[in-house]
Coordinates of C-alpha atoms and ligand atoms in Angstrom, one line a residue:
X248 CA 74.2 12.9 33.2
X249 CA 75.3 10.9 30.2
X250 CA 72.8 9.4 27.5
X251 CA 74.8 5.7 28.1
X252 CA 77.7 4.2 29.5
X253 CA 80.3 1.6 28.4
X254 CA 80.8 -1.9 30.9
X255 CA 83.9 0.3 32.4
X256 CA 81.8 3.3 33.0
X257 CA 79.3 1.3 34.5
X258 CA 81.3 -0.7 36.5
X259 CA 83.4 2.1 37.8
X260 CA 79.5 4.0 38.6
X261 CA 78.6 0.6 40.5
X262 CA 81.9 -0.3 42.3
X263 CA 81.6 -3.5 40.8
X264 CA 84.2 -5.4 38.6
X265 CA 83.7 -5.0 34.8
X266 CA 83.1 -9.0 34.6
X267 CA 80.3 -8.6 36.9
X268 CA 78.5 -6.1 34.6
X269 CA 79.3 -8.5 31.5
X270 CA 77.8 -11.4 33.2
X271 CA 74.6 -9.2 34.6
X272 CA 74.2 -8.3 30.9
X273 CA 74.4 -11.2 29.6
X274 CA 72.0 -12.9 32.1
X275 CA 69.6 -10.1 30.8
X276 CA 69.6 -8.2 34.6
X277 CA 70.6 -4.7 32.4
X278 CA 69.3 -4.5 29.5
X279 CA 72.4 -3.3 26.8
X280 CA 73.0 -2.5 23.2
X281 CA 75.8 -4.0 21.2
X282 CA 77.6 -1.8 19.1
X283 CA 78.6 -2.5 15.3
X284 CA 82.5 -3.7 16.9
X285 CA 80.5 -6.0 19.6
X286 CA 81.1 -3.9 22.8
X287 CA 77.9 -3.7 25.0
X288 CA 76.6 -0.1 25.6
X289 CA 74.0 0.7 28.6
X290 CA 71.5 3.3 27.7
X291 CA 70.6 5.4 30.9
X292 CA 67.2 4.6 30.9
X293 CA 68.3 0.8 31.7
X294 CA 70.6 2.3 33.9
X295 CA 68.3 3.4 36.0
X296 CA 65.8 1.0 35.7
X297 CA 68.2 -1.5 36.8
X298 CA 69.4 0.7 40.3
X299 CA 65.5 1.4 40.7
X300 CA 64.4 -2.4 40.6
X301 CA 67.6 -3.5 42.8
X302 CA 67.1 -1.0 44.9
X303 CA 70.6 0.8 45.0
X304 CA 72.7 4.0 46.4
X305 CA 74.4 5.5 43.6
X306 CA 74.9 9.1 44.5
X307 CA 77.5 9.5 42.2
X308 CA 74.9 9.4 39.4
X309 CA 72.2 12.0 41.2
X310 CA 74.9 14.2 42.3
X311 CA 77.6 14.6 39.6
X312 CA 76.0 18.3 38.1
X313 CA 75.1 19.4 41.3
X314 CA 77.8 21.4 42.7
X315 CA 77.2 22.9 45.8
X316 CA 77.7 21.1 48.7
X317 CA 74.5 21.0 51.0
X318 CA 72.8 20.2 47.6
X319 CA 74.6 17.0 47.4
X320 CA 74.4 16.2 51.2
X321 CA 70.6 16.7 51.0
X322 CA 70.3 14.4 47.9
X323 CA 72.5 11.9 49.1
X324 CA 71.0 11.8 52.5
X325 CA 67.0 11.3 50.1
X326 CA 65.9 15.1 50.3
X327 CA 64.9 15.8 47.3
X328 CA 62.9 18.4 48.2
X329 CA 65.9 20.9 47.2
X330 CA 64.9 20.4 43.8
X331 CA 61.8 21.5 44.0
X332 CA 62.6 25.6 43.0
X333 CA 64.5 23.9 39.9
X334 CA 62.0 21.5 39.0
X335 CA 59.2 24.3 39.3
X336 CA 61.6 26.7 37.1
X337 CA 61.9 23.7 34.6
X338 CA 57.7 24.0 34.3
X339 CA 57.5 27.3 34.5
X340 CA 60.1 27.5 31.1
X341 CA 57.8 24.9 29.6
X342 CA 60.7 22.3 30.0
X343 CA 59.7 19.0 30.5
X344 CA 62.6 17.2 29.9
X345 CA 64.6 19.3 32.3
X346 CA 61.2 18.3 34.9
X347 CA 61.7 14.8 33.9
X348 CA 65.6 15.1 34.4
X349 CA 65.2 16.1 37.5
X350 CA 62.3 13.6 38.7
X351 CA 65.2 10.8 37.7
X352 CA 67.4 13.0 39.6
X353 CA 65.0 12.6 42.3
X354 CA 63.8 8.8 41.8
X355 CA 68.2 8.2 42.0
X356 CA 67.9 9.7 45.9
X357 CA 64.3 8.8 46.7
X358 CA 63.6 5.3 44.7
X359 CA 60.0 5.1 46.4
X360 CA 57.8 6.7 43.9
X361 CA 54.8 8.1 45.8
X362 CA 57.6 9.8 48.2
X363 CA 59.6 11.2 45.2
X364 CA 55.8 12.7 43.4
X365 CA 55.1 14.0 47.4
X366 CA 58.1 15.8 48.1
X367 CA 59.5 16.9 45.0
X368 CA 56.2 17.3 42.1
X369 CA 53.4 18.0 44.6
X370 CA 55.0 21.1 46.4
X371 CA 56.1 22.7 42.7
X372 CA 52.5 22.0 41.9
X373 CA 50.9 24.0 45.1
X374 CA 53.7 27.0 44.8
X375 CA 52.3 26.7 40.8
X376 CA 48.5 27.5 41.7
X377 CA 49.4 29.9 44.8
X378 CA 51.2 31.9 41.9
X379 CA 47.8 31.7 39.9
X380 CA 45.8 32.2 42.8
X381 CA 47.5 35.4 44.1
X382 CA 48.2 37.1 40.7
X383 CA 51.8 36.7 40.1
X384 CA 51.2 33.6 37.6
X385 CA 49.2 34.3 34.2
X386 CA 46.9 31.3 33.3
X387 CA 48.5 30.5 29.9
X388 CA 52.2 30.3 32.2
X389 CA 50.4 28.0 34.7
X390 CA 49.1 25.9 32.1
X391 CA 52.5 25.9 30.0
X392 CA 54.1 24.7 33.2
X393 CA 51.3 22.0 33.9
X394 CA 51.4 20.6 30.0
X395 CA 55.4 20.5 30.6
X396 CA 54.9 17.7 34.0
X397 CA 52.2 16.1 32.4
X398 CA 54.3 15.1 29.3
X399 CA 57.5 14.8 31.6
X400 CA 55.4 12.1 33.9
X401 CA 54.4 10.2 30.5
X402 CA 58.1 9.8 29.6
X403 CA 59.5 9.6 33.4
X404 CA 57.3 5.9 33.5
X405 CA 59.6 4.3 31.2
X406 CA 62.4 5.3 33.4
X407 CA 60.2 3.4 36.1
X408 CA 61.3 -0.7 37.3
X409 CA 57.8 -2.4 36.7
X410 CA 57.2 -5.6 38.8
X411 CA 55.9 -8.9 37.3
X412 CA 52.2 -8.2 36.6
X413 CA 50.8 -9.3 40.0
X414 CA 47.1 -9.9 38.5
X415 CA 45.5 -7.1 39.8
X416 CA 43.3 -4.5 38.2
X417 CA 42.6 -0.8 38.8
X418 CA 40.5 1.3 37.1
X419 CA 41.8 5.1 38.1
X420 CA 39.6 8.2 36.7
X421 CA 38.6 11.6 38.1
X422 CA 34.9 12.2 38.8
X423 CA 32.7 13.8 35.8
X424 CA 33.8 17.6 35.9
X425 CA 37.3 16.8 37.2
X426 CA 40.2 18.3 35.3
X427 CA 42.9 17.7 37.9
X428 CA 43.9 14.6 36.6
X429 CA 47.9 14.6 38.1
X430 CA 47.0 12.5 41.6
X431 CA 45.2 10.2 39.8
X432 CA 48.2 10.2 36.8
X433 CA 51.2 9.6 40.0
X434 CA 48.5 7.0 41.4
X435 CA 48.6 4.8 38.0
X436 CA 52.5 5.3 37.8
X437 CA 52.8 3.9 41.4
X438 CA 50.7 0.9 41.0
X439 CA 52.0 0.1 37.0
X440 CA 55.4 0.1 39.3
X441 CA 53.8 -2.9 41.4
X442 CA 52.6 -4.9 38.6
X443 CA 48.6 -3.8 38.5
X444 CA 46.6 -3.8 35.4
X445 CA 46.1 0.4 35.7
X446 CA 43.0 1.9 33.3
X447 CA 43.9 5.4 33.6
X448 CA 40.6 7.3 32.2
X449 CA 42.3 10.9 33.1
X450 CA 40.0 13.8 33.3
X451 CA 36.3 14.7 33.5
X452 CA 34.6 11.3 32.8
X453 CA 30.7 11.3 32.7
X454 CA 29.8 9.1 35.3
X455 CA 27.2 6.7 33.7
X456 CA 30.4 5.8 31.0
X457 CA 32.2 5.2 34.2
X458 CA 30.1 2.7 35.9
X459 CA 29.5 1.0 32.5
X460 CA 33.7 0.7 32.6
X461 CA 33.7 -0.4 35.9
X462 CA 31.0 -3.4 35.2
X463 CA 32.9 -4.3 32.0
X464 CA 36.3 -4.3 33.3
X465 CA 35.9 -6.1 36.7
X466 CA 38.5 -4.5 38.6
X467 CA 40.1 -5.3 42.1
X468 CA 40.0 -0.9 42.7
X469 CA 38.6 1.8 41.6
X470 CA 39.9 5.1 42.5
X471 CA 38.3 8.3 41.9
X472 CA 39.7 11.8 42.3
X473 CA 37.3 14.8 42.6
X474 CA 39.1 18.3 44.3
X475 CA 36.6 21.0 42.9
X476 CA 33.6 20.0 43.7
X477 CA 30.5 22.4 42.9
X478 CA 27.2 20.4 43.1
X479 CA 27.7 18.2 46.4
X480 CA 24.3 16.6 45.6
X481 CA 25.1 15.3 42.3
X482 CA 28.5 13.9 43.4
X483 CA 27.3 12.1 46.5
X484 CA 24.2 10.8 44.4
X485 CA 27.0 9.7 41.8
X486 CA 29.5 8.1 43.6
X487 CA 26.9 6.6 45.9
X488 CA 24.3 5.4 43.4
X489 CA 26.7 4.9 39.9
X490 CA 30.4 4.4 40.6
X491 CA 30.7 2.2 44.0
X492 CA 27.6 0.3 43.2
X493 CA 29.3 -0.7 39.9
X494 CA 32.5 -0.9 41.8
X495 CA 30.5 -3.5 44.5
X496 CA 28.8 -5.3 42.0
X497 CA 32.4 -6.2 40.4
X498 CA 33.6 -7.3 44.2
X499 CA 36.1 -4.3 43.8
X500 CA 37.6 -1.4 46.6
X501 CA 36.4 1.8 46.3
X502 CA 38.6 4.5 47.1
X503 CA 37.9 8.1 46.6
X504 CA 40.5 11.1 46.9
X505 CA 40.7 14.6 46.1
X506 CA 42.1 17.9 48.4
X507 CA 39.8 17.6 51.9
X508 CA 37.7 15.2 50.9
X509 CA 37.5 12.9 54.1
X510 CA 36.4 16.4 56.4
X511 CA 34.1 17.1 53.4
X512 CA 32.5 13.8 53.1
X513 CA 32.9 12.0 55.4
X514 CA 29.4 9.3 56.7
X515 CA 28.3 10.5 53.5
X516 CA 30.1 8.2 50.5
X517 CA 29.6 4.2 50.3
X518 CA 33.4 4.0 49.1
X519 CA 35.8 2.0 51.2
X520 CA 38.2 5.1 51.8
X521 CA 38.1 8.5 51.6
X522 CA 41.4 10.3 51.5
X523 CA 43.4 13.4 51.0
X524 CA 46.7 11.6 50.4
X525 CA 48.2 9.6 47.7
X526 CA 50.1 7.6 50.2
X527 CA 46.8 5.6 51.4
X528 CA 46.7 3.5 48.0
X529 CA 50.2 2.1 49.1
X530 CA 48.2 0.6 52.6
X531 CA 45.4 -0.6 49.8
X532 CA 48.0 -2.1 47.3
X533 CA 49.4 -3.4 50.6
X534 CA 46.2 -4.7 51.9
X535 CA 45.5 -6.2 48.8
X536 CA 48.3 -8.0 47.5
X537 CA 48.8 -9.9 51.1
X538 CA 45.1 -11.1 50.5
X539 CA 46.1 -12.1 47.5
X540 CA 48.7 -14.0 48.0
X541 CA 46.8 -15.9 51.2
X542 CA 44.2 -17.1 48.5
Ligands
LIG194 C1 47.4 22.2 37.5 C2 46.2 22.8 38.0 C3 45.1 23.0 37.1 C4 45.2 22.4 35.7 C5 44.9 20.9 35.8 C6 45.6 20.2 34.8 C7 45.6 18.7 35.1 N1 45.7 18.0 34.0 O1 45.6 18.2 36.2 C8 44.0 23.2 35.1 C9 44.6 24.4 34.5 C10 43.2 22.5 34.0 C11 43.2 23.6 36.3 C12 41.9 24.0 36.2 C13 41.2 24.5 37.3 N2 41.6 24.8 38.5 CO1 43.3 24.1 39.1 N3 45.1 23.8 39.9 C14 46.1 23.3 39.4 C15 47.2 23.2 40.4 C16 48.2 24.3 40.1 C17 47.9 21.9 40.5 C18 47.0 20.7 40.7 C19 47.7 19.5 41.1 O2 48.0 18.6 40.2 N4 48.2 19.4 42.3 C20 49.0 18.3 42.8 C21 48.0 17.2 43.2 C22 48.7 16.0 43.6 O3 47.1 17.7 44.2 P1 45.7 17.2 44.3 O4 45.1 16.9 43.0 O5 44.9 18.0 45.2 O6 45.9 15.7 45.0 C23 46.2 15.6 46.4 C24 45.0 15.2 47.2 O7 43.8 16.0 46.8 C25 44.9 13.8 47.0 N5 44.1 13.2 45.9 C26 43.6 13.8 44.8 N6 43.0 12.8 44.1 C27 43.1 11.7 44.7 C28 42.6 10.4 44.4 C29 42.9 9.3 45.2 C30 42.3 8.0 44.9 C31 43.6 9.5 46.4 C32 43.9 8.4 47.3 C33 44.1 10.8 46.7 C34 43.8 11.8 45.9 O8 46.2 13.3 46.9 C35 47.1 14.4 46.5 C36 48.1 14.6 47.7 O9 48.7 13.4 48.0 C37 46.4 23.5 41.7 C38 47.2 24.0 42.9 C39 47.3 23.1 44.1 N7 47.3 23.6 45.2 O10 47.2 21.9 43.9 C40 45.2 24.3 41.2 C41 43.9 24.2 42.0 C42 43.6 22.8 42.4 N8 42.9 24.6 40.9 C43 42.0 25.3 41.4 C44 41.0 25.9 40.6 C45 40.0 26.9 41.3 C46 40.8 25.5 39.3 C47 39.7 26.0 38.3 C48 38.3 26.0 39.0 C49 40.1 27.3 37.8 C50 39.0 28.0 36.8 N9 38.5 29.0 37.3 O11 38.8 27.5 35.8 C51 39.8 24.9 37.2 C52 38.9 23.7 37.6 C53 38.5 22.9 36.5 C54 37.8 21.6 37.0 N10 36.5 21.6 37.1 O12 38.4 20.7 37.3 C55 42.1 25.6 42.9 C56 41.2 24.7 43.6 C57 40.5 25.3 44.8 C58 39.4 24.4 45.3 N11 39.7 23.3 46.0 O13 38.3 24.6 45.0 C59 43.7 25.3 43.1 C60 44.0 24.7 44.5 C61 44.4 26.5 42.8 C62 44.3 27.6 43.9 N12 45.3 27.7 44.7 O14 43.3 28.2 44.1 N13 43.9 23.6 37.4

């Protein structure tokens, strides 16, 4: 993939006349950079931003290093799961900007974000911590490979079309204790993407600080990830008593995740959803910004 193209290049990547480009550019659609002789040069990161926000097919762009065949008819058909073995090679190396290569690879085939983090991070995650868990992965090689997507999805969300700010707030955060912080890191991406005002706390945040966040910040949602779990009574007392009491107080939603949470918990948290899924916060954002817009 190149680092930029010229208005030819791009036009001949688009099928679209090099006037059309020009006059995109200068309408401020693509962002360009003018060279020292005056011609306009198209980094790939407005490149893609500009296919991401408008929504369009380029396989030409996804597909020109792959060469075999059913590679390319998988991406172009939105499969992106076929990078997945490359992607969790790229961790495993300690590569991130071969990970995050390969996410815009994947954004190019599959634009909608929490699909692209579901098919093609998630399952390199789970293959990641079946390594660890069965004894074929060292922990300093997991972690390598985890540090590698954490600092690949910090650079990816530049790469990312971000919607007119759509006056929403979320405050996102993993329960005191938590350390798996990547749901909740793909859950901030996604809604940054649709224009909410995301306060991403990350990992292991005591939960007193939290509510005191959550009463200061007044936000619309508040979603909490916990996945390992060891003192039930203490979380349940938490959520129940700290977070979604701050969270109702503030007239926000109160959604908590994490892996089997809604057979663990279920009757037993006051949130407004419990889920196992990323995908539910696109029914909330969904839910919410119709409301909204009823107002
Ligand atoms: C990376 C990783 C780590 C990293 C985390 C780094 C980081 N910044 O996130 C480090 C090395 C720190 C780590 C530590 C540990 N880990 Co770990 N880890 C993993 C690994 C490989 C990937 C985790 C991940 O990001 N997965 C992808 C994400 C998307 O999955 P997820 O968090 O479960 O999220 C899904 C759902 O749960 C849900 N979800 C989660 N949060 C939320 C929130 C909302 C609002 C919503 C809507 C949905 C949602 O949506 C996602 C799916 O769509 C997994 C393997 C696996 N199978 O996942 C093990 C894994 C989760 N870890 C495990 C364990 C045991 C540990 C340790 C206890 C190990 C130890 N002995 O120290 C510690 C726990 C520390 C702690 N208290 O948090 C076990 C958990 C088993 C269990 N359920 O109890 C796993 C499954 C490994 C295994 N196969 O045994 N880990």
């Amino acid at each position: 993939m190149k680092n930029s193209y010229s208005t030819r290049e791009l036009a001949e990547l688009l099928s679209v006349n090099e006037s059309t480009v020009k006059r995109w550019a200068d309408s401020g659609f693509i962002e360009c950079i003018k060279t020292k002789g005056g011609h306009r040069k198209f980094p790939i990161r407005s490149v893609l931003r500009f296919i991401h926000e408008n929504q369009m097919n380029v396989p030409a762009l996804s597909l020109a290093e792959f060469d075999k065949k059913d590679v390319q008819a998988h991406l172009s058909a939105g499969f992106v799961d076929v990078l997945v073995p490359a992607l969790k090679e790229a961790a495993l190396q300690g590569d991130s900007f071969e990970v995050q290569r390969l996410l815009r690879t994947g954004l190019i085939s599959q634009p909608d974000i929490i699909m692209l983090y579901t098919q093609l991070l998630f399952p390199a995650l789970v293959d990641i911590g079946t390594g660890w868990q069965n004894g074929t992965l060292r922990v300093d090689e997991e972690h390598l490979a985890t540090q590698a997507i954490k600092s690949a999805l910090f650079r990816f969300q530049s790469e990312i079309h971000i919607k007119e700010p759509n006056s929403l707030s979320a405050v996102v955060s993993c329960f005191e204790g938590e350390t798996h912080d990547i749901a909740i890191t793909c859950i901030a991406s996604y809604l940054t993407s649709e224009g909410w005002k995301v306060y991403h706390l990350g990992q292991d945040i005591p939960t007193d600080d939290l509510s005191l966040f959550i009463r200061a910040k007044k936000p619309n949602l508040v979603a909490i990830s916990a996945s390992t779990i060891n003192d039930e009574r203490r979380f349940v007392y938490g959520v129940n008593n700290k977070i979604a009491a701050a969270a109702h107080k503030a007239g926000a939603l109160t959604i908590v995740g994490g892996s089997h949470m809604p057979s663990r918990f279920l009757g037993r948290l006051k949130c407004d959803l419990l889920s196992d899924n990323i995908a539910d916060i696109r029914g909330i954002h969904q839910k919410m910004t119709v409301e909204g817009t009823r107002r």
